[in-house]
Structures are given as structure tokens and as C-alpha cells.
Tab-separated table of C-alpha atoms and ligand atoms in Angstrom:
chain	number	residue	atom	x	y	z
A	1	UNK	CA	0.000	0.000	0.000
A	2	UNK	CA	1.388	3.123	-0.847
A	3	UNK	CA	-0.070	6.761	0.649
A	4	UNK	CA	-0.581	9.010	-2.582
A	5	UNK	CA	1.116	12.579	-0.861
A	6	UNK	CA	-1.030	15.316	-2.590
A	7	UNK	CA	0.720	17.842	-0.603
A	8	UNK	CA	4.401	16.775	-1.920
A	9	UNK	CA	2.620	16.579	-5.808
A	10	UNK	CA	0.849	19.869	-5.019
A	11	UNK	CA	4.204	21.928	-4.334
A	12	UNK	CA	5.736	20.688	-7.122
A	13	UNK	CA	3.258	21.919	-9.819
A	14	UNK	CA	3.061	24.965	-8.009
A	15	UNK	CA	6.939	25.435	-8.180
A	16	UNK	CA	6.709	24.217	-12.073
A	17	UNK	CA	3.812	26.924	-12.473
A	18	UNK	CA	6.289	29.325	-11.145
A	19	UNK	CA	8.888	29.088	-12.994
A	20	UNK	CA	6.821	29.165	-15.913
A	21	UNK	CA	5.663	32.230	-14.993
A	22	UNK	CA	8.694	33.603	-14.765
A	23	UNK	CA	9.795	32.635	-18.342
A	24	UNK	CA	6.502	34.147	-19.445
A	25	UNK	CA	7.053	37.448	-17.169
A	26	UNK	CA	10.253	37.930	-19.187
A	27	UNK	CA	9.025	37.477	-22.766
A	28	UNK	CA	5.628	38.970	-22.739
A	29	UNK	CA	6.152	41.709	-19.608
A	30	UNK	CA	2.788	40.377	-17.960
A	31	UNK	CA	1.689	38.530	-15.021
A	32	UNK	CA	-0.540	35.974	-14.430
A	33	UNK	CA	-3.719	37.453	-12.042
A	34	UNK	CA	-6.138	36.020	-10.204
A	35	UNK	CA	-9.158	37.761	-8.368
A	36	UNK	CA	-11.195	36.001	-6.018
A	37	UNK	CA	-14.487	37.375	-4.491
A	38	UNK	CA	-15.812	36.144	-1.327
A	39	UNK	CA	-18.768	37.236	-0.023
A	40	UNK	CA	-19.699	37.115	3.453
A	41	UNK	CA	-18.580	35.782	6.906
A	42	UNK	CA	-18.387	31.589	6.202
A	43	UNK	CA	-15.010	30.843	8.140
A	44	UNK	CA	-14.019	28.067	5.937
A	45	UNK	CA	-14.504	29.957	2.657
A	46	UNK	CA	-12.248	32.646	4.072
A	47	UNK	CA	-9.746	30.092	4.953
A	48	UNK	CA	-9.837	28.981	1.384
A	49	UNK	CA	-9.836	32.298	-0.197
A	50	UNK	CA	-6.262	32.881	2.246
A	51	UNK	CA	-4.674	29.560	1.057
A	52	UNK	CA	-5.659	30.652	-2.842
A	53	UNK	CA	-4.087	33.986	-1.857
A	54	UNK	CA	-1.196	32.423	-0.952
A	55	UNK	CA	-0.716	29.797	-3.670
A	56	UNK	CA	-0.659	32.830	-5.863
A	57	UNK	CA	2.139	34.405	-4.198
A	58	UNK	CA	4.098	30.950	-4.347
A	59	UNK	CA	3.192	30.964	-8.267
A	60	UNK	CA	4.497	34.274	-9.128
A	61	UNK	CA	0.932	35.649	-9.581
A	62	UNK	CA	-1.028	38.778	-8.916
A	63	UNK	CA	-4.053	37.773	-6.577
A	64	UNK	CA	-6.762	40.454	-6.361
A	65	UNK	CA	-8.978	39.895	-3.227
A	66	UNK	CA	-11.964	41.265	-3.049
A	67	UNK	CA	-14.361	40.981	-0.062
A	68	UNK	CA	-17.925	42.208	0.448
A	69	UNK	CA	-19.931	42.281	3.582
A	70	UNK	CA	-23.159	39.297	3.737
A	71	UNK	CA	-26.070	41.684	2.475
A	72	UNK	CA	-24.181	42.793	-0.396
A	73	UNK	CA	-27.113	43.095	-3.137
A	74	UNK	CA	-26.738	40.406	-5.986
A	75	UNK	CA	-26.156	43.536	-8.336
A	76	UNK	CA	-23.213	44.913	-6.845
A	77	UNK	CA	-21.789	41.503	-7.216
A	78	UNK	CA	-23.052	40.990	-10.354
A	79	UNK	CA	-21.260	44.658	-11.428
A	80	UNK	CA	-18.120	43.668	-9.714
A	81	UNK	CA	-17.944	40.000	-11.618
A	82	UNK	CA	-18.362	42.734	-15.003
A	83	UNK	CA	-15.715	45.068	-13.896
A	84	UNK	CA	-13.277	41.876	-13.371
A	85	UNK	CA	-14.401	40.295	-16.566
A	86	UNK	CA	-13.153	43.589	-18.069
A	87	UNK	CA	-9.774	44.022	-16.785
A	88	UNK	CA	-6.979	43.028	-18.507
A	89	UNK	CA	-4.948	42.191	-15.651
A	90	UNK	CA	-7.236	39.765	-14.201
A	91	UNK	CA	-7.141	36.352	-15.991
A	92	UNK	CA	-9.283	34.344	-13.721
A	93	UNK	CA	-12.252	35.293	-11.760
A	94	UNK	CA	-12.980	32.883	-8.751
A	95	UNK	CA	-16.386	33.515	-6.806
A	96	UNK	CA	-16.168	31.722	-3.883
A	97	UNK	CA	-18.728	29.410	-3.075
A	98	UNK	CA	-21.105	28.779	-1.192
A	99	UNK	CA	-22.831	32.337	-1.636
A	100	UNK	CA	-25.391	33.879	0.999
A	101	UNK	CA	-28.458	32.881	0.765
A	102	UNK	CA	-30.674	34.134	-1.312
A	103	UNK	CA	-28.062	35.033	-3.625
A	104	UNK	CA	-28.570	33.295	-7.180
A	105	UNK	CA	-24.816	31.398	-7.310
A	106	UNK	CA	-26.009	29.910	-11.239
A	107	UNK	CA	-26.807	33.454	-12.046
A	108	UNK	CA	-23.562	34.918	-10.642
A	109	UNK	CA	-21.572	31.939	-11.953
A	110	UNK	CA	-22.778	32.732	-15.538
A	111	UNK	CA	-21.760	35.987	-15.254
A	112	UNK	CA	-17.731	35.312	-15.402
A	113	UNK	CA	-16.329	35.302	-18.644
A	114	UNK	CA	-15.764	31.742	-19.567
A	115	UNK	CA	-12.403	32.534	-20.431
A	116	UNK	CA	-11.931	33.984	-17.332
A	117	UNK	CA	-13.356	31.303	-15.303
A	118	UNK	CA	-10.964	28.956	-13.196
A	119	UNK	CA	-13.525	27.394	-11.331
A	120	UNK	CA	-14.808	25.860	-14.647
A	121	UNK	CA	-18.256	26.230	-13.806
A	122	UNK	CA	-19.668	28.164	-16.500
A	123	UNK	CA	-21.943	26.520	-18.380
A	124	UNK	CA	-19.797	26.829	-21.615
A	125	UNK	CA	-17.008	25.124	-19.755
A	126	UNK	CA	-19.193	22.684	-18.485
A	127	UNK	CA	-20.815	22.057	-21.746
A	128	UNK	CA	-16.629	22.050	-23.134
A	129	UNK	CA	-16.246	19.033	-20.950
A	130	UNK	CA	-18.398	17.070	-21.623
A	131	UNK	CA	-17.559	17.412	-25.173
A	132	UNK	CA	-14.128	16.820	-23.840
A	133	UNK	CA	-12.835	20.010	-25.371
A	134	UNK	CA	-12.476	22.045	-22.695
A	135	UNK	CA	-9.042	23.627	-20.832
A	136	UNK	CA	-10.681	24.642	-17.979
A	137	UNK	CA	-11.581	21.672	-15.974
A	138	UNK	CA	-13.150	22.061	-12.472
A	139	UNK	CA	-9.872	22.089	-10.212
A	140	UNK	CA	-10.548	19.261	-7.948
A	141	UNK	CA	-11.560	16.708	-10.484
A	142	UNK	CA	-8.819	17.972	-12.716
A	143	UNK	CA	-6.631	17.548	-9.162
A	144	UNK	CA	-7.591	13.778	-9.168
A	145	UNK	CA	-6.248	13.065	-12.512
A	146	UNK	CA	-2.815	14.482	-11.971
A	147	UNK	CA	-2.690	12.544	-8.823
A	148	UNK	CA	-3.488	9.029	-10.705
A	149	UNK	CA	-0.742	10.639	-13.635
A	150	UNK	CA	1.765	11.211	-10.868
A	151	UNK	CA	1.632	7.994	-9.324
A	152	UNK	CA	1.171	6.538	-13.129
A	153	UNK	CA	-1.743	4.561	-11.610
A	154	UNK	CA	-3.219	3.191	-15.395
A	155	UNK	CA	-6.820	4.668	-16.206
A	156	UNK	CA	-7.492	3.355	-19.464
A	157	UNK	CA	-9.840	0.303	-19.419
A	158	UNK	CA	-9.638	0.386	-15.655
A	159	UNK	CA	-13.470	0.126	-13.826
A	160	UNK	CA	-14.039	3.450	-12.048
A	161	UNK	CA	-16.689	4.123	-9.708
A	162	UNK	CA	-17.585	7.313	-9.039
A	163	UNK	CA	-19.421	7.784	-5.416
A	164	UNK	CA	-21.202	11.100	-6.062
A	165	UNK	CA	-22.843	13.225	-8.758
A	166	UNK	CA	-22.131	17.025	-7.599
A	167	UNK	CA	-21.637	19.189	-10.443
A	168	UNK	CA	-18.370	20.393	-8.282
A	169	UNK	CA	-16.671	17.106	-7.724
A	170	UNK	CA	-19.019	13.720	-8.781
A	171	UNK	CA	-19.561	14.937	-12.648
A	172	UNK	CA	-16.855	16.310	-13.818
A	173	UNK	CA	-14.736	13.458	-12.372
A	174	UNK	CA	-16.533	11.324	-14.255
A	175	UNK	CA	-16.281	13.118	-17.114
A	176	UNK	CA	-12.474	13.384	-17.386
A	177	UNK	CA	-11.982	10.055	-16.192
A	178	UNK	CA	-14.611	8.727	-19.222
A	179	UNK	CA	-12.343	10.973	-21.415
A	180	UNK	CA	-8.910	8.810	-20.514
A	181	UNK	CA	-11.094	5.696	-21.381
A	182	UNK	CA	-11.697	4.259	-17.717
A	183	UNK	CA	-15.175	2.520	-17.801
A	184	UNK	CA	-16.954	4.784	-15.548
A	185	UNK	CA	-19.629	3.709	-13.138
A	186	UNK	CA	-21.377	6.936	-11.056
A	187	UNK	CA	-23.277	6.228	-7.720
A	188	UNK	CA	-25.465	8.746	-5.956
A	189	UNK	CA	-27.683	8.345	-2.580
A	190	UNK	CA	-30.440	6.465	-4.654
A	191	UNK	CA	-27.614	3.619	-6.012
A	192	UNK	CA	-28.648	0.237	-5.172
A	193	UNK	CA	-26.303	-2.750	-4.200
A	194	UNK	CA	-23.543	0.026	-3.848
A	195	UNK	CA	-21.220	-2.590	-2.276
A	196	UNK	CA	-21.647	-4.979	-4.858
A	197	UNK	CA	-20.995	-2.290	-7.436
A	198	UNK	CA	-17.871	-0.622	-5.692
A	199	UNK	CA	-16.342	-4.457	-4.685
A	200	UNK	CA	-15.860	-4.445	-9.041
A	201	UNK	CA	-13.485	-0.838	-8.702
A	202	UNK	CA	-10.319	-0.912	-9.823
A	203	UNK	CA	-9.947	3.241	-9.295
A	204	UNK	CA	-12.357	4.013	-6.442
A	205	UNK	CA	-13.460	7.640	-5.884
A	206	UNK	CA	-15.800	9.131	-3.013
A	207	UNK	CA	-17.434	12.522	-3.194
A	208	UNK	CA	-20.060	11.805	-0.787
A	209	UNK	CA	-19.456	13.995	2.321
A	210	UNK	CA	-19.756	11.817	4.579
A	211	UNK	CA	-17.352	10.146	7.429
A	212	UNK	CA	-17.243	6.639	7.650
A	213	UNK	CA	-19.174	5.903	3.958
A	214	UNK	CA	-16.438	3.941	2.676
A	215	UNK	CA	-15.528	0.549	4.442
A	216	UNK	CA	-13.118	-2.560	4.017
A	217	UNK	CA	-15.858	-4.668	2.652
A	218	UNK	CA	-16.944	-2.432	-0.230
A	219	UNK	CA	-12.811	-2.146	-1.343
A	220	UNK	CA	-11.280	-4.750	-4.050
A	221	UNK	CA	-8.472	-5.939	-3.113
A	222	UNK	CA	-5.039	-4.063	-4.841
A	223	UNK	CA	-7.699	-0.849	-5.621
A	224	UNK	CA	-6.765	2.423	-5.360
A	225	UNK	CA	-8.815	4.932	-3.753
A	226	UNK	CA	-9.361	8.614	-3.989
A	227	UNK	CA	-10.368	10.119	-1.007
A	228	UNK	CA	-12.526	13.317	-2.040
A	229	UNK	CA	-14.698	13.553	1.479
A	230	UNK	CA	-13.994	16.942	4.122
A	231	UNK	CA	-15.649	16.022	7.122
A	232	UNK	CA	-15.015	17.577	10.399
A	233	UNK	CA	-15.770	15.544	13.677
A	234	UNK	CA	-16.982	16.474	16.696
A	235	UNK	CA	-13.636	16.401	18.110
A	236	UNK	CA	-12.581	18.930	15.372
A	237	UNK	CA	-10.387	16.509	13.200
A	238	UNK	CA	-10.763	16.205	10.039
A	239	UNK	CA	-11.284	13.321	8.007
A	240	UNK	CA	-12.579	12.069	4.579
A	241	UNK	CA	-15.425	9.543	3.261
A	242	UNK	CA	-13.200	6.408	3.889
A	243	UNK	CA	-12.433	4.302	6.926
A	244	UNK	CA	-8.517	4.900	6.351
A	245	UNK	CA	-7.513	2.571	8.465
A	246	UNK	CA	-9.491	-0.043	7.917
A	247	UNK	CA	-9.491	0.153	3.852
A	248	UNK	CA	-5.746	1.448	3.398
A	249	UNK	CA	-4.259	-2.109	3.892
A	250	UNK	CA	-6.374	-3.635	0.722
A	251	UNK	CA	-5.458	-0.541	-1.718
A	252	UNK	CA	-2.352	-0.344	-3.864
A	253	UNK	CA	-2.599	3.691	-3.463
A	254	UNK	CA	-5.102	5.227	-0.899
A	255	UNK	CA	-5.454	9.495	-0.414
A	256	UNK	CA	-5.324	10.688	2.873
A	257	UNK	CA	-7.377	13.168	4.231
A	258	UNK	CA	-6.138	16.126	4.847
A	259	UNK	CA	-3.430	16.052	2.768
A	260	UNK	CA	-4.519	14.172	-0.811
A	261	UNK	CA	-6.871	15.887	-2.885
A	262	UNK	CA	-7.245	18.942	-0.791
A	263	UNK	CA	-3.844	20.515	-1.563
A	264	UNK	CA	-4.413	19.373	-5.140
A	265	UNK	CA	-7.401	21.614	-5.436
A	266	UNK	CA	-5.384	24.747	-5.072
A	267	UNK	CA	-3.092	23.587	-7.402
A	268	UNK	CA	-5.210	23.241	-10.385
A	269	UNK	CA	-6.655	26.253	-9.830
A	270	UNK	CA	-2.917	27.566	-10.529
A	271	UNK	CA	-2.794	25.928	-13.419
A	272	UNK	CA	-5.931	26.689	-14.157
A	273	UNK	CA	-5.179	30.625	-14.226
A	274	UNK	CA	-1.992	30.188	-16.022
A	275	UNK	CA	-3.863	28.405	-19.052
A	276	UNK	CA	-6.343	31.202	-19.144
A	277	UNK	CA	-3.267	33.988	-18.888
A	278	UNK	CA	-1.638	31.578	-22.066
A	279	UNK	CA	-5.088	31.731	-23.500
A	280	UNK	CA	-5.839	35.987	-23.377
A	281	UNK	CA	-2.613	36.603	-24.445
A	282	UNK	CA	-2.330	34.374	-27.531
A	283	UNK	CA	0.827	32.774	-25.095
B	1	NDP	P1	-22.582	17.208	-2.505
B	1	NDP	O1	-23.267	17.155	-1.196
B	1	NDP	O2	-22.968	18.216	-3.509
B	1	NDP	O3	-22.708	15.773	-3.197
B	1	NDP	C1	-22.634	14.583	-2.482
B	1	NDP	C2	-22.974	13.445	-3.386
B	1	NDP	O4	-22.890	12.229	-2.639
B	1	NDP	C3	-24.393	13.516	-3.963
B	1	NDP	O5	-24.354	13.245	-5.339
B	1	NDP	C4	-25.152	12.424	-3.206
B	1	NDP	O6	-26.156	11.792	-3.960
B	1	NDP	C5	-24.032	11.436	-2.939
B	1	NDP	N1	-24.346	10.556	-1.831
B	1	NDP	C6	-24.876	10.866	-0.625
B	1	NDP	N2	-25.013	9.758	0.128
B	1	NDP	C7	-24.563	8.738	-0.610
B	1	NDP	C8	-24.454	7.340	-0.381
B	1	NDP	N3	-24.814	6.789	0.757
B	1	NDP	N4	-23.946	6.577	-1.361
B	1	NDP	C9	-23.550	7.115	-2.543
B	1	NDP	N5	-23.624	8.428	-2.811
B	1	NDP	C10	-24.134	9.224	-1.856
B	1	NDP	O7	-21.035	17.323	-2.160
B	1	NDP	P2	-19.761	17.768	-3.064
B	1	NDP	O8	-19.688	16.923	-4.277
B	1	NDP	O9	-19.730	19.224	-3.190
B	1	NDP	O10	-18.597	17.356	-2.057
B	1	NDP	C11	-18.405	16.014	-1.653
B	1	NDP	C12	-17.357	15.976	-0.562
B	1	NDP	O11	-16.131	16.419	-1.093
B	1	NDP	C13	-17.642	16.911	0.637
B	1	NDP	O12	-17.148	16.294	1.801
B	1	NDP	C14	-16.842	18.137	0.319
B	1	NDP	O13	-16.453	18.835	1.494
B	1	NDP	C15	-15.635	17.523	-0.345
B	1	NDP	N6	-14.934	18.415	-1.253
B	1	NDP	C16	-13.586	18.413	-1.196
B	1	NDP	C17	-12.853	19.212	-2.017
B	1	NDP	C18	-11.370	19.157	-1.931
B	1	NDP	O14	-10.705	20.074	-2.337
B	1	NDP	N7	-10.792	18.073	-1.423
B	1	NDP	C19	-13.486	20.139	-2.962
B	1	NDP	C20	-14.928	19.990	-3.038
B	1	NDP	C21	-15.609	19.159	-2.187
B	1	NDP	P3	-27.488	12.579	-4.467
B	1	NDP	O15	-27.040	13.350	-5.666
B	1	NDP	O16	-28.423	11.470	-4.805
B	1	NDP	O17	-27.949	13.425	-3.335
């Protein structure tokens, strides 16, 4: 069994990204930017929106933070996502979800520029994916394949299943994975015989969200699993969908959580960014 170290994997495409960056700096006299908007109080999302702030240091970009109080009225927030779409310095425009409610996040999310947008959201994006033509692949799904790619875990032909359907994490995994040629099996909450169907994975993924959703039983033997899952127990620690210690001795390569796809996340929204700065400037 070997741990899959998405933190190690993580710093290194951010320290590639950088010194990309600064070859680009030097021939074209630009810099990569980044604005996020985060709207609202949620103490997680402004932990996130720090981190992203900081990964764009470590890459060498520009990060544009922009933060607006709870009862900020959707149009002020739709006019700010237009202002950003308009500057030339920003390349990608992250709205941090989730929103406050009562705020329209499909509406807001259609507002970014495709070209512009990181998150890969957009419906054009979304629609690009599935087509499999798109660059700008939701970062956490996107994270997931350079994980497997790093540890040269073989996709094609391999049975995938696919615990979740989110348009954030379940979908678009499934999507990229059907696009390397893995047979690609999803499961939601309504899935029956999930055991049965998850015994048969050769690449297991779970998006569920829930602690503890993942035991030994439902794990081939010699699988590798992808830990997706942030859940926080009531002592405070973290953990993911799987029962780590229990599945980890059947796996060839397991994710931990924290510290598998989580740091990946921030890095494909790095090199997410840097494609779109290629992109707008014909790079
Ligand atoms: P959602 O709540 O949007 O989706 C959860 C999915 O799990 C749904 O499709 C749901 O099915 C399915 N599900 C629920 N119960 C079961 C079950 N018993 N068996 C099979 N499927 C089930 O969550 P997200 O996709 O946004 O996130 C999933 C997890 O990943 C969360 O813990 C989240 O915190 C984490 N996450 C981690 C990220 C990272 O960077 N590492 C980034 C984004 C998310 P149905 O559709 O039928 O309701």
C-alpha cells in the first residue's frame, strides 16, 4: 500500500507553475492574475480564499482579493464579476462558493467570462467538458487526474466508480476520467447494491461527504482509492469519506485526508489561471 502525498505533488506543480511564470514574465512583460471574491462571513470559505491567496504568491501571480460584507445586493456583485471580466490584468475570476443565501450562485456563476473562469463552472465550460474540449476543468476533479498521472496509476480500461454526482466534484470526475477511457460507473444516494458495485473498482473515488461511507468490505483488493470527502468531527479533526484505516491495507494507493486531494485543489486552480493567462494573451 502506498499513501498518494497530494501535498508533496501539489508543491511541485506549483513550483513548475512558477517558474513558468517567470519565463513568461520575461518574454511577454505580464503577469498571471487572479481575483477572487468572497462574499460574506463563512469561516471556511475565508480560509480557502487565504490559502488561494497564498498559492498565488508561491506561483508568481497577482491575486486580487476582493471581499464584500453578507447583504451585499446580488447587483453589486453581479457589477463587480463585469468590472473583473473587463480588466486586462485579471485572468481568472474565482467567486467563492457557497454564496449567501438568497443570492442566485447559477446566475452569478454565468456571469464570469468563460475565459476567465478557473472554477470551470460556466456553463460553456461545463458544456466544453463534456464534449471533452475544454481547458478549464473544475480544479478538484482535474486535481484527481494528476494525482493518478503522478503515481502513473493506469486509467485506461480500468473500472471506475464514481461515489457522487455534484456538479463540483461527482460529474466532472466522471467526465475526465470517461475521457482517458476508464469505464466509468457513477453512484449517488439512490444507487442500489452500492457494495456490490464498488467491490468491481479498480480506481475508487468518493465525493459523498460523509465520514465513515467507505468501508473494508466495499474495497477490491489491490484498488486504489481517492479520497474526495472533508468532514469535520466532533472532536474537530478532520477526516474524509473512507475508513482509512481499515481500507488502506487492501489498496495499492489510498489518499489521505487532509493532505490528498485537498492541496491538489489549489493547485489546479494555478494551473488553471496560467492556461487562461496563455489563452488571453495568444501565449
Ligand atoms: P454534494 O453534497 O454536492 O454531493 C454529495 C454526493 O454524494 C451527492 O451526489 C449524493 O447523492 C451522494 N451521496 C450521498 N449519500 C450517498 C451514499 N450513501 N452513497 C452514494 N452516494 C451518496 O457534495 P460535493 O460533491 O460538493 O462534495 C463532496 C465531498 O467532497 C464533501 O465532503 C466536500 O467537502 C468535499 N470536497 C472536497 C474538495 C477538496 O478540495 N478536497 C473540494 C470539493 C468538495 P445525491 O445526488 O443522490 O444526493
Amino acid at each position: 500500500m502506498q499513501i498518494i502525498d497530494g501535498k508533496k505533488v501539489s508543491a511541485e506543480i506549483i513550483e513548475q507553475i512558477k517558474i513558468e511564470t517567470e519565463d513568461l514574465k520575461q518574454s511577454s512583460g505580464k503577469t498571471p492574475g487572479l481575483a477572487v471574491v468572497l462574499v460574506g462571513e463563512d469561516p471556511a470559505s475565508a480560509v480557502y480564499v487565504r490559502n488561494k491567496g497564498r498559492a498565488c504568491e508561491r506561483a508568481g501571480f497577482s491575486s486580487f482579493e476582493h471581499r464584500l460584507p453578507g447583504d451585499t445586493p446580488e447587483t453589486d456583485l453581479l457589477a463587480l464579476v463585469k468590472k473583473l471580466n473587463e480588466d486586462s490584468e485579471v485572468n481568472g475570476i474565482l467567486v467563492q462558493l457557497p454564496l449567501p443565501e438568497g443570492m442566485d450562485s447559477q446566475k452569478v456563476l454565468e456571469a464570469i467570462d468563460p475565459a476567465k473562469d478557473v472554477d470551470g463552472f460556466h456553463p460553456v465550460n461545463v458544456g466544453g467538458l463534456a464534449s471533452g474540449i475544454s481547458d478549464l476543468a473544475p480544479c478538484t476533479p482535474a486535481g484527481i487526474m494528476e494525482l493518478l498521472d503522478h503515481y502513473q496509476i493506469p486509467i485506461e480500461g480500468q473500472d471506475v466508480v464514481v461515489l457522487g454526482r455534484s456538479n463540483i466534484v461527482g460529474k466532472p470526475a466522471a467526465l475526465l476520467l470517461l475521457k482517458r477511457n476508464a469505464t466509468v460507473t457513477i453512484c449517488h444516494s439512490r444507487t442500489k447494491n452500492l457494495k456490490d458495485i464498488t467491490a468491481r473498482a479498480d480506481i475508487l473515488v468518493s465525493a459523498i461527504g460523509r465520514a465513515g461511507s467507505v468501508t473494508a468490505d466495499m474495497v477490491k483488493e489491490g484498488a486504489t482509492v481517492i479520497d474526495v470527502g472533508i468532514n469535520r468531527g466532533v472532536d474537530g479533526k478532520l477526516t474524509g469519506d473512507v475508513d482509512f484505516e481499515a481500507v488502506s491495507p487492501k489498496t495499492s494507493y489510498i489518499t489521505p485526508v487532509p493532505g490528498g486531494v485537498g492541496p491538489m485543489t489549489i493547485a489546479l486552480l494555478m494551473k488553471n489561471t496560467l492556461t487562461a493567462f496563455r489563452k488571453q494573451n495568444g501565449l
